[in-house]
Amino acid sequence: MEKNIALIRGDGIGPEIVNQAVLVLDRAAEIYGHSFHYSDVDMGGNAIDKWGEPLPEAQLQKCLNSDSVLLGAVGGPKWNDVPGPMRPEKGLLKLRAAMEVYSNNRPAKIWPQLADASPLKPEIVARGIDFMIVRELTGGIYFGTHETKQTDGQTVATDILTYSETEIRRIGRIGFETARKRGKKLSSVEKSNVLDSSRLWRKIMHELSEEYPDVELTDMLVDNCAMQIVKDPSQFDVIVTENMFGDILSDEASMITGSIGTIPSSSLGGTTRGLYEPIHGSAPDIAGMDIANPIGTILAAAMMLRYSFDMAKEADSIEKAVSDTLDAGFRTADILPPSGDLRKIGCRQMGAEICRRVR
Ligand code: NAD
């Protein structure tokens, strides 16, 4: 199969981790007889430096013309003082909106080899952590009107949170469909004791649940959900929630599974073209040092093969290669326990070790 992949290496550690994912993709292509063609896309801080904006139209078009997009990460302190609409992260919001990827899917799963890296008590981890967060990605407060103005002699800032029935219904459906393919339990997370948008959310989720009698729907307030994720994560199968709540809860969920560096995510809409990325940022504190963990990006590439290219066995082989590499005792600094006989390696070597185990 021939596939065109748009590569956004981005800023900070982005280029280092994407390079390793490309090596792994090429290895899988070689073994399974595919051809992956890559086009480089400038987005984020590097695009601001080169083109004066975070995602110029011509760069965006390369993504829209591709079969899928693989992203490292964007942003960093160099662009902290850039005005709001020109910030690196605006490129990402523009890309998500243009690709119409309204569903961000993040697995929160503990690798048995990394159980020690979880900050939770061993008895909680032993009960198992394996759930999926389905986060609405193109609506809500991040896409509402933002305004800062002078009122009565002081500065007042406003951000508007809006959701339509259509937006809730389409993400709700993905929540139910995902639960149906997993443990058939769906937690709908909102703040309906305070917010109108959440009351609408709850109403639509209950309407939808009549179409999915095989899925058990539970309503949960977001503050309670934040507590339950650390108290007993084994109770969750699939969580569906709006944009900002999902942003916060998915970072919390990533922490309890160990390193932020090992977790991938996919963003999909109504087509097979998706946006795949690790969940972490550009980690400017370790950029260029060859110590970043490339596993999240490599697993994001595996998700791309599985969900956008229908290449399940290729994805399985990459995921197994990651597991075998961890079994062999190789660890980047972020997942290296303080003691033990594990081998500390850098980003490039981790990529190479995973590559040679893809078969
Ligand atoms: P971050 O995720 O970049 O880093 C948080 C901590 O985790 C840092 O100590 C970092 O060294 C570590 N870390 C992250 N990824 C790692 C990896 N693969 N291997 C080892 N350690 C890793 O979050 P931050 O510091 O809050 O943000 C840095 C920049 O990234 C900011 O400009 C932020 O806006 C941007 N950001 C971008 C995205 C994205 O592009 N999708 C997402 C989040 C943050």
Short mmCIF file of C-alpha atoms and ligand atoms in Angstrom, two decimals:
data_model
loop_
_atom_site.label_atom_id
_atom_site.label_comp_id
_atom_site.label_asym_id
_atom_site.label_seq_id
_atom_site.Cartn_x
_atom_site.Cartn_y
_atom_site.Cartn_z
CA MET A 1 0.00 0.00 0.00
CA GLU A 2 1.19 3.55 -0.75
CA LYS A 3 0.47 6.27 1.81
CA ASN A 4 1.31 9.96 2.01
CA ILE A 5 2.19 11.12 5.49
CA ALA A 6 2.55 14.78 6.45
CA LEU A 7 5.29 15.16 9.07
CA ILE A 8 5.21 18.07 11.48
CA ARG A 9 8.45 17.80 13.40
CA GLY A 10 7.68 21.02 15.27
CA ASP A 11 9.79 22.55 18.04
CA GLY A 12 11.91 21.44 21.01
CA ILE A 13 12.24 17.65 21.10
CA GLY A 14 9.74 17.34 18.21
CA PRO A 15 12.32 16.70 15.44
CA GLU A 16 14.24 14.14 17.58
CA ILE A 17 11.19 12.01 18.41
CA VAL A 18 9.60 12.24 14.95
CA ASN A 19 12.88 11.06 13.37
CA GLN A 20 12.72 7.88 15.45
CA ALA A 21 9.07 7.29 14.57
CA VAL A 22 9.92 7.63 10.85
CA LEU A 23 12.66 5.01 11.17
CA VAL A 24 10.17 2.62 12.79
CA LEU A 25 7.52 3.35 10.14
CA ASP A 26 10.05 2.70 7.37
CA ARG A 27 11.07 -0.58 8.99
CA ALA A 28 7.41 -1.69 9.14
CA ALA A 29 6.94 -0.60 5.50
CA GLU A 30 9.98 -2.61 4.43
CA ILE A 31 8.79 -5.77 6.22
CA TYR A 32 5.15 -5.57 5.17
CA GLY A 33 5.68 -4.25 1.62
CA HIS A 34 4.32 -0.71 1.89
CA SER A 35 5.63 2.66 0.67
CA PHE A 36 5.27 5.66 2.92
CA HIS A 37 5.94 9.04 1.28
CA TYR A 38 6.62 11.93 3.65
CA SER A 39 6.12 15.66 3.21
CA ASP A 40 7.60 18.04 5.75
CA VAL A 41 5.26 20.67 7.18
CA ASP A 42 6.36 23.78 9.09
CA MET A 43 4.12 24.47 12.07
CA GLY A 44 4.61 26.15 15.45
CA GLY A 45 7.53 28.28 16.54
CA ASN A 46 9.75 27.25 13.63
CA ALA A 47 7.01 28.36 11.20
CA ILE A 48 6.72 31.71 13.00
CA ASP A 49 10.50 32.17 12.58
CA LYS A 50 10.45 31.13 8.91
CA TRP A 51 7.10 32.39 7.62
CA GLY A 52 5.89 34.87 10.26
CA GLU A 53 2.87 32.75 11.27
CA PRO A 54 2.33 29.42 13.07
CA LEU A 55 0.66 27.56 10.20
CA PRO A 56 0.75 29.22 6.78
CA GLU A 57 -1.94 28.16 4.31
CA ALA A 58 0.49 26.30 2.02
CA GLN A 59 1.73 24.23 4.96
CA LEU A 60 -1.82 23.47 6.08
CA GLN A 61 -2.68 22.32 2.54
CA LYS A 62 0.10 19.69 2.70
CA CYS A 63 -1.68 18.21 5.74
CA LEU A 64 -5.09 18.33 4.06
CA ASN A 65 -3.64 16.59 0.97
CA SER A 66 -2.07 13.79 3.01
CA ASP A 67 -3.50 10.44 4.11
CA SER A 68 -2.59 11.30 7.71
CA VAL A 69 -0.48 13.64 9.80
CA LEU A 70 2.21 12.75 12.34
CA LEU A 71 3.13 15.55 14.75
CA GLY A 72 5.96 15.88 17.29
CA ALA A 73 5.09 18.94 19.38
CA VAL A 74 5.11 22.71 19.06
CA GLY A 75 5.89 25.70 21.25
CA GLY A 76 8.56 26.82 23.66
CA PRO A 77 9.77 29.78 25.73
CA LYS A 78 11.25 31.51 22.67
CA TRP A 79 7.70 32.31 21.49
CA ASN A 80 6.12 33.04 24.90
CA ASP A 81 5.82 36.75 24.21
CA VAL A 82 4.33 36.39 20.74
CA PRO A 83 0.80 37.92 20.64
CA GLY A 84 -2.14 35.48 21.18
CA PRO A 85 -3.28 34.80 17.58
CA MET A 86 0.33 34.23 16.44
CA ARG A 87 1.32 31.79 19.18
CA PRO A 88 2.70 28.36 18.12
CA GLU A 89 -0.29 26.57 19.71
CA LYS A 90 -2.64 28.54 17.43
CA GLY A 91 -1.15 26.56 14.54
CA LEU A 92 -2.29 23.36 16.21
CA LEU A 93 -5.80 24.68 16.88
CA LYS A 94 -6.03 25.83 13.24
CA LEU A 95 -4.86 22.41 12.02
CA ARG A 96 -7.39 20.52 14.19
CA ALA A 97 -10.21 22.77 13.01
CA ALA A 98 -9.21 22.52 9.31
CA MET A 99 -8.86 18.74 9.49
CA GLU A 100 -12.22 18.62 11.31
CA VAL A 101 -10.80 16.16 13.82
CA TYR A 102 -13.33 16.60 16.59
CA SER A 103 -12.47 13.49 18.59
CA ASN A 104 -9.21 13.09 20.50
CA ASN A 105 -8.65 9.57 21.76
CA ARG A 106 -6.08 8.93 24.44
CA PRO A 107 -5.43 5.53 25.94
CA ALA A 108 -4.51 5.51 29.63
CA LYS A 109 -2.94 2.11 30.00
CA ILE A 110 -0.18 0.98 32.27
CA TRP A 111 2.67 -1.02 30.76
CA PRO A 112 3.39 -3.81 33.27
CA GLN A 113 7.13 -3.13 32.80
CA LEU A 114 6.59 0.48 33.93
CA ALA A 115 4.23 -0.16 36.86
CA ASP A 116 6.88 1.19 39.25
CA ALA A 117 6.80 4.54 37.45
CA SER A 118 3.19 5.16 38.50
CA PRO A 119 2.89 7.60 41.41
CA LEU A 120 -0.12 5.63 42.71
CA LYS A 121 0.12 3.05 45.50
CA PRO A 122 1.01 -0.44 44.19
CA GLU A 123 -2.31 -1.87 45.46
CA ILE A 124 -4.23 0.64 43.32
CA VAL A 125 -2.05 -0.04 40.26
CA ALA A 126 -2.47 -3.80 40.80
CA ARG A 127 -6.22 -3.45 40.20
CA GLY A 128 -5.33 -2.41 36.63
CA ILE A 129 -5.36 0.82 34.62
CA ASP A 130 -6.76 0.52 31.12
CA PHE A 131 -9.19 3.13 29.92
CA MET A 132 -9.71 5.50 27.01
CA ILE A 133 -10.47 9.21 27.20
CA VAL A 134 -12.52 10.51 24.29
CA ARG A 135 -12.16 14.29 24.34
CA GLU A 136 -14.13 16.74 22.19
CA LEU A 137 -11.49 18.69 20.31
CA THR A 138 -12.89 21.43 18.11
CA GLY A 139 -15.49 23.14 20.31
CA GLY A 140 -15.97 24.53 23.78
CA ILE A 141 -14.08 27.28 25.50
CA TYR A 142 -10.82 26.91 23.50
CA PHE A 143 -12.73 27.82 20.34
CA GLY A 144 -15.05 30.42 21.87
CA THR A 145 -14.65 34.18 21.81
CA HIS A 146 -11.72 35.45 23.88
CA GLU A 147 -11.66 39.05 24.94
CA THR A 148 -9.64 41.25 27.26
CA LYS A 149 -10.88 44.80 27.75
CA GLN A 150 -10.98 47.71 30.15
CA THR A 151 -14.19 47.91 32.17
CA ASP A 152 -14.77 50.32 35.06
CA GLY A 153 -11.10 51.16 35.29
CA GLN A 154 -9.80 47.58 35.41
CA THR A 155 -8.83 44.86 32.96
CA VAL A 156 -11.49 42.18 32.48
CA ALA A 157 -10.91 38.97 30.50
CA THR A 158 -13.70 36.78 29.10
CA ASP A 159 -13.70 33.36 27.42
CA ILE A 160 -16.96 31.98 26.05
CA LEU A 161 -17.87 28.28 26.34
CA THR A 162 -20.39 27.13 23.71
CA TYR A 163 -21.59 23.68 22.62
CA SER A 164 -24.27 22.84 20.08
CA GLU A 165 -26.43 19.73 20.14
CA THR A 166 -24.71 18.52 16.94
CA GLU A 167 -21.24 18.86 18.44
CA ILE A 168 -22.26 16.93 21.56
CA ARG A 169 -24.11 14.23 19.64
CA ARG A 170 -21.20 13.39 17.28
CA ILE A 171 -18.61 13.12 20.07
CA GLY A 172 -21.10 11.29 22.30
CA ARG A 173 -21.59 8.73 19.55
CA ILE A 174 -17.83 8.15 19.37
CA GLY A 175 -17.87 7.61 23.14
CA PHE A 176 -20.61 5.00 22.88
CA GLU A 177 -19.03 3.29 19.83
CA THR A 178 -15.64 3.15 21.60
CA ALA A 179 -17.24 1.68 24.74
CA ARG A 180 -19.07 -0.85 22.62
CA LYS A 181 -15.71 -2.12 21.27
CA ARG A 182 -14.20 -2.26 24.77
CA GLY A 183 -15.77 -3.01 28.18
CA LYS A 184 -19.19 -1.44 27.39
CA LYS A 185 -18.97 1.13 30.19
CA LEU A 186 -19.13 4.83 29.41
CA SER A 187 -18.60 7.66 31.90
CA SER A 188 -19.94 10.97 30.63
CA VAL A 189 -18.08 13.72 32.43
CA GLU A 190 -19.45 17.27 32.78
CA LYS A 191 -20.31 19.97 35.31
CA SER A 192 -24.10 20.00 35.02
CA ASN A 193 -24.54 21.31 38.56
CA VAL A 194 -23.15 24.65 37.33
CA LEU A 195 -22.96 24.95 33.53
CA ASP A 196 -25.74 25.16 30.95
CA SER A 197 -23.48 23.60 28.31
CA SER A 198 -23.04 20.61 30.65
CA ARG A 199 -26.79 20.28 31.23
CA LEU A 200 -27.25 20.07 27.45
CA TRP A 201 -24.36 17.58 27.32
CA ARG A 202 -26.07 15.32 29.89
CA LYS A 203 -29.45 15.50 28.10
CA ILE A 204 -27.95 14.52 24.72
CA MET A 205 -25.91 11.69 26.24
CA HIS A 206 -29.07 10.22 27.78
CA GLU A 207 -30.92 10.52 24.46
CA LEU A 208 -28.04 8.70 22.74
CA SER A 209 -27.93 5.97 25.38
CA GLU A 210 -31.32 4.71 24.13
CA GLU A 211 -29.54 3.72 20.90
CA TYR A 212 -26.84 1.86 22.86
CA PRO A 213 -28.70 -0.32 25.39
CA ASP A 214 -25.65 -2.62 25.63
CA VAL A 215 -23.47 0.23 26.99
CA GLU A 216 -23.77 1.21 30.65
CA LEU A 217 -23.82 5.02 30.89
CA THR A 218 -22.76 6.81 34.08
CA ASP A 219 -22.90 10.58 34.61
CA MET A 220 -19.99 11.99 36.57
CA LEU A 221 -19.13 15.54 37.59
CA VAL A 222 -15.67 16.57 36.44
CA ASP A 223 -14.37 17.34 39.95
CA ASN A 224 -15.44 13.88 41.15
CA CYS A 225 -13.89 12.29 38.05
CA ALA A 226 -10.54 13.97 38.80
CA MET A 227 -10.63 12.36 42.25
CA GLN A 228 -11.81 8.93 41.06
CA ILE A 229 -8.97 8.72 38.49
CA VAL A 230 -6.42 8.70 41.31
CA LYS A 231 -8.56 6.81 43.86
CA ASP A 232 -9.66 3.87 41.71
CA PRO A 233 -8.78 4.14 37.99
CA SER A 234 -9.79 0.50 37.46
CA GLN A 235 -13.47 1.57 37.51
CA PHE A 236 -13.12 3.33 34.13
CA ASP A 237 -13.49 1.87 30.66
CA VAL A 238 -14.27 4.87 28.45
CA ILE A 239 -14.61 8.51 29.51
CA VAL A 240 -16.23 10.99 27.13
CA THR A 241 -15.97 14.68 27.88
CA GLU A 242 -15.75 18.20 26.48
CA ASN A 243 -12.58 19.93 25.32
CA MET A 244 -11.16 21.66 28.41
CA PHE A 245 -12.21 18.97 30.92
CA GLY A 246 -10.66 16.37 28.60
CA ASP A 247 -7.45 18.36 28.32
CA ILE A 248 -7.01 18.37 32.10
CA LEU A 249 -8.25 14.84 32.86
CA SER A 250 -6.16 13.25 30.12
CA ASP A 251 -2.98 14.82 31.54
CA GLU A 252 -3.93 13.50 34.98
CA ALA A 253 -4.60 10.05 33.48
CA SER A 254 -1.23 10.08 31.71
CA MET A 255 0.61 10.77 34.97
CA ILE A 256 -0.87 7.77 36.78
CA THR A 257 0.38 5.45 34.03
CA GLY A 258 4.00 6.50 34.48
CA SER A 259 5.80 8.69 32.00
CA ILE A 260 4.18 11.34 29.89
CA GLY A 261 6.73 10.32 27.24
CA THR A 262 5.13 6.97 26.45
CA ILE A 263 1.55 7.91 25.61
CA PRO A 264 0.19 8.42 22.10
CA SER A 265 -3.05 9.98 20.94
CA SER A 266 -5.17 10.06 17.82
CA SER A 267 -7.51 12.76 16.61
CA LEU A 268 -10.15 11.77 14.11
CA GLY A 269 -13.26 13.21 12.51
CA GLY A 270 -15.61 11.87 9.88
CA THR A 271 -12.87 10.46 7.58
CA THR A 272 -9.93 8.09 7.96
CA ARG A 273 -7.42 10.96 7.81
CA GLY A 274 -6.20 11.53 11.34
CA LEU A 275 -3.74 13.57 13.34
CA TYR A 276 -1.39 11.47 15.46
CA GLU A 277 0.91 12.78 18.17
CA PRO A 278 2.37 12.01 21.56
CA ILE A 279 0.46 13.66 24.39
CA HIS A 280 3.40 15.65 25.71
CA GLY A 281 4.66 19.05 24.65
CA SER A 282 7.94 20.13 23.09
CA ALA A 283 9.91 19.64 26.34
CA PRO A 284 12.26 22.59 25.72
CA ASP A 285 14.17 21.73 28.91
CA ILE A 286 15.61 18.58 27.27
CA ALA A 287 15.58 19.55 23.59
CA GLY A 288 18.67 18.61 21.57
CA MET A 289 20.13 16.46 24.37
CA ASP A 290 19.18 13.06 22.88
CA ILE A 291 17.42 12.06 26.11
CA ALA A 292 13.74 12.45 25.09
CA ASN A 293 11.56 9.37 25.12
CA PRO A 294 10.39 8.64 21.56
CA ILE A 295 7.93 5.87 22.59
CA GLY A 296 4.83 8.12 22.66
CA THR A 297 5.51 9.24 19.08
CA ILE A 298 6.35 5.71 17.91
CA LEU A 299 3.08 4.44 19.41
CA ALA A 300 1.26 7.37 17.78
CA ALA A 301 2.66 6.17 14.44
CA ALA A 302 1.36 2.67 15.28
CA MET A 303 -2.09 4.15 16.00
CA MET A 304 -1.96 5.83 12.59
CA LEU A 305 -1.34 2.48 10.91
CA ARG A 306 -4.20 0.88 12.87
CA TYR A 307 -6.89 3.54 12.69
CA SER A 308 -6.19 5.43 9.45
CA PHE A 309 -4.48 2.86 7.21
CA ASP A 310 -6.20 -0.31 8.43
CA MET A 311 -2.81 -1.96 9.02
CA ALA A 312 -3.52 -3.83 12.25
CA LYS A 313 -0.72 -6.38 12.07
CA GLU A 314 1.84 -3.69 11.31
CA ALA A 315 0.58 -1.71 14.34
CA ASP A 316 0.68 -4.86 16.48
CA SER A 317 4.28 -5.50 15.47
CA ILE A 318 5.37 -1.97 16.45
CA GLU A 319 3.56 -2.18 19.80
CA LYS A 320 5.16 -5.57 20.44
CA ALA A 321 8.58 -4.16 19.51
CA VAL A 322 8.10 -1.45 22.16
CA SER A 323 7.08 -4.04 24.73
CA ASP A 324 10.03 -6.31 23.82
CA THR A 325 12.44 -3.37 24.10
CA LEU A 326 11.14 -2.60 27.60
CA ASP A 327 11.36 -6.30 28.47
CA ALA A 328 14.99 -6.24 27.33
CA GLY A 329 15.61 -3.64 30.04
CA PHE A 330 16.15 -0.52 27.91
CA ARG A 331 14.88 2.75 29.43
CA THR A 332 15.16 6.44 28.61
CA ALA A 333 15.91 8.67 31.61
CA ASP A 334 12.25 9.59 32.26
CA ILE A 335 11.23 5.94 32.85
CA LEU A 336 14.39 4.75 34.58
CA PRO A 337 13.76 3.78 38.21
CA PRO A 338 16.34 5.03 40.76
CA SER A 339 17.75 1.54 41.29
CA GLY A 340 17.89 -1.79 39.47
CA ASP A 341 19.83 -3.24 36.57
CA LEU A 342 18.01 -1.54 33.71
CA ARG A 343 19.96 0.12 30.89
CA LYS A 344 19.72 3.87 30.44
CA ILE A 345 19.76 4.85 26.76
CA GLY A 346 19.07 7.97 24.73
CA CYS A 347 16.37 8.88 22.23
CA ARG A 348 18.25 7.64 19.14
CA GLN A 349 19.18 4.33 20.69
CA MET A 350 15.63 3.76 21.94
CA GLY A 351 14.43 4.31 18.36
CA ALA A 352 17.06 1.88 17.03
CA GLU A 353 16.26 -0.81 19.65
CA ILE A 354 12.54 -0.63 18.82
CA CYS A 355 13.28 -0.61 15.07
CA ARG A 356 15.29 -3.80 15.17
CA ARG A 357 12.53 -5.59 17.10
CA VAL A 358 9.82 -4.77 14.51
CA ARG A 359 9.22 -8.04 12.69
P1 NAD B 1 5.95 19.20 28.20
O1 NAD B 1 5.06 18.03 27.99
O2 NAD B 1 6.69 19.68 27.02
O3 NAD B 1 7.01 18.86 29.36
C1 NAD B 1 6.62 18.56 30.69
C2 NAD B 1 7.76 17.77 31.37
O4 NAD B 1 7.78 16.44 30.81
C3 NAD B 1 9.14 18.36 31.09
O5 NAD B 1 9.95 18.17 32.23
C4 NAD B 1 9.69 17.51 29.96
O6 NAD B 1 11.10 17.41 29.93
C5 NAD B 1 9.04 16.16 30.22
N1 NAD B 1 8.79 15.45 28.96
C6 NAD B 1 7.84 15.72 28.04
N2 NAD B 1 7.94 14.88 27.01
C7 NAD B 1 8.97 14.05 27.27
C8 NAD B 1 9.57 12.98 26.58
N3 NAD B 1 9.13 12.56 25.38
N4 NAD B 1 10.61 12.35 27.14
C9 NAD B 1 11.07 12.72 28.34
N5 NAD B 1 10.56 13.74 29.06
C10 NAD B 1 9.51 14.40 28.53
O7 NAD B 1 5.03 20.37 28.81
P2 NAD B 1 5.38 21.90 29.09
O8 NAD B 1 6.79 22.03 29.62
O9 NAD B 1 4.26 22.41 29.89
O10 NAD B 1 5.30 22.60 27.66
C11 NAD B 1 6.43 22.90 26.85
C12 NAD B 1 5.93 23.53 25.55
O11 NAD B 1 5.17 22.57 24.82
C13 NAD B 1 5.01 24.73 25.77
O12 NAD B 1 5.34 25.72 24.82
C14 NAD B 1 3.61 24.17 25.53
O13 NAD B 1 2.71 25.15 25.08
C15 NAD B 1 3.92 23.16 24.44
N6 NAD B 1 2.92 22.06 24.33
C16 NAD B 1 2.69 21.61 23.07
C17 NAD B 1 1.82 20.56 22.88
C18 NAD B 1 1.60 20.04 21.49
O14 NAD B 1 2.32 20.43 20.59
N7 NAD B 1 0.64 19.16 21.27
C19 NAD B 1 1.20 19.94 23.99
C20 NAD B 1 1.50 20.42 25.27
C21 NAD B 1 2.37 21.49 25.44
#
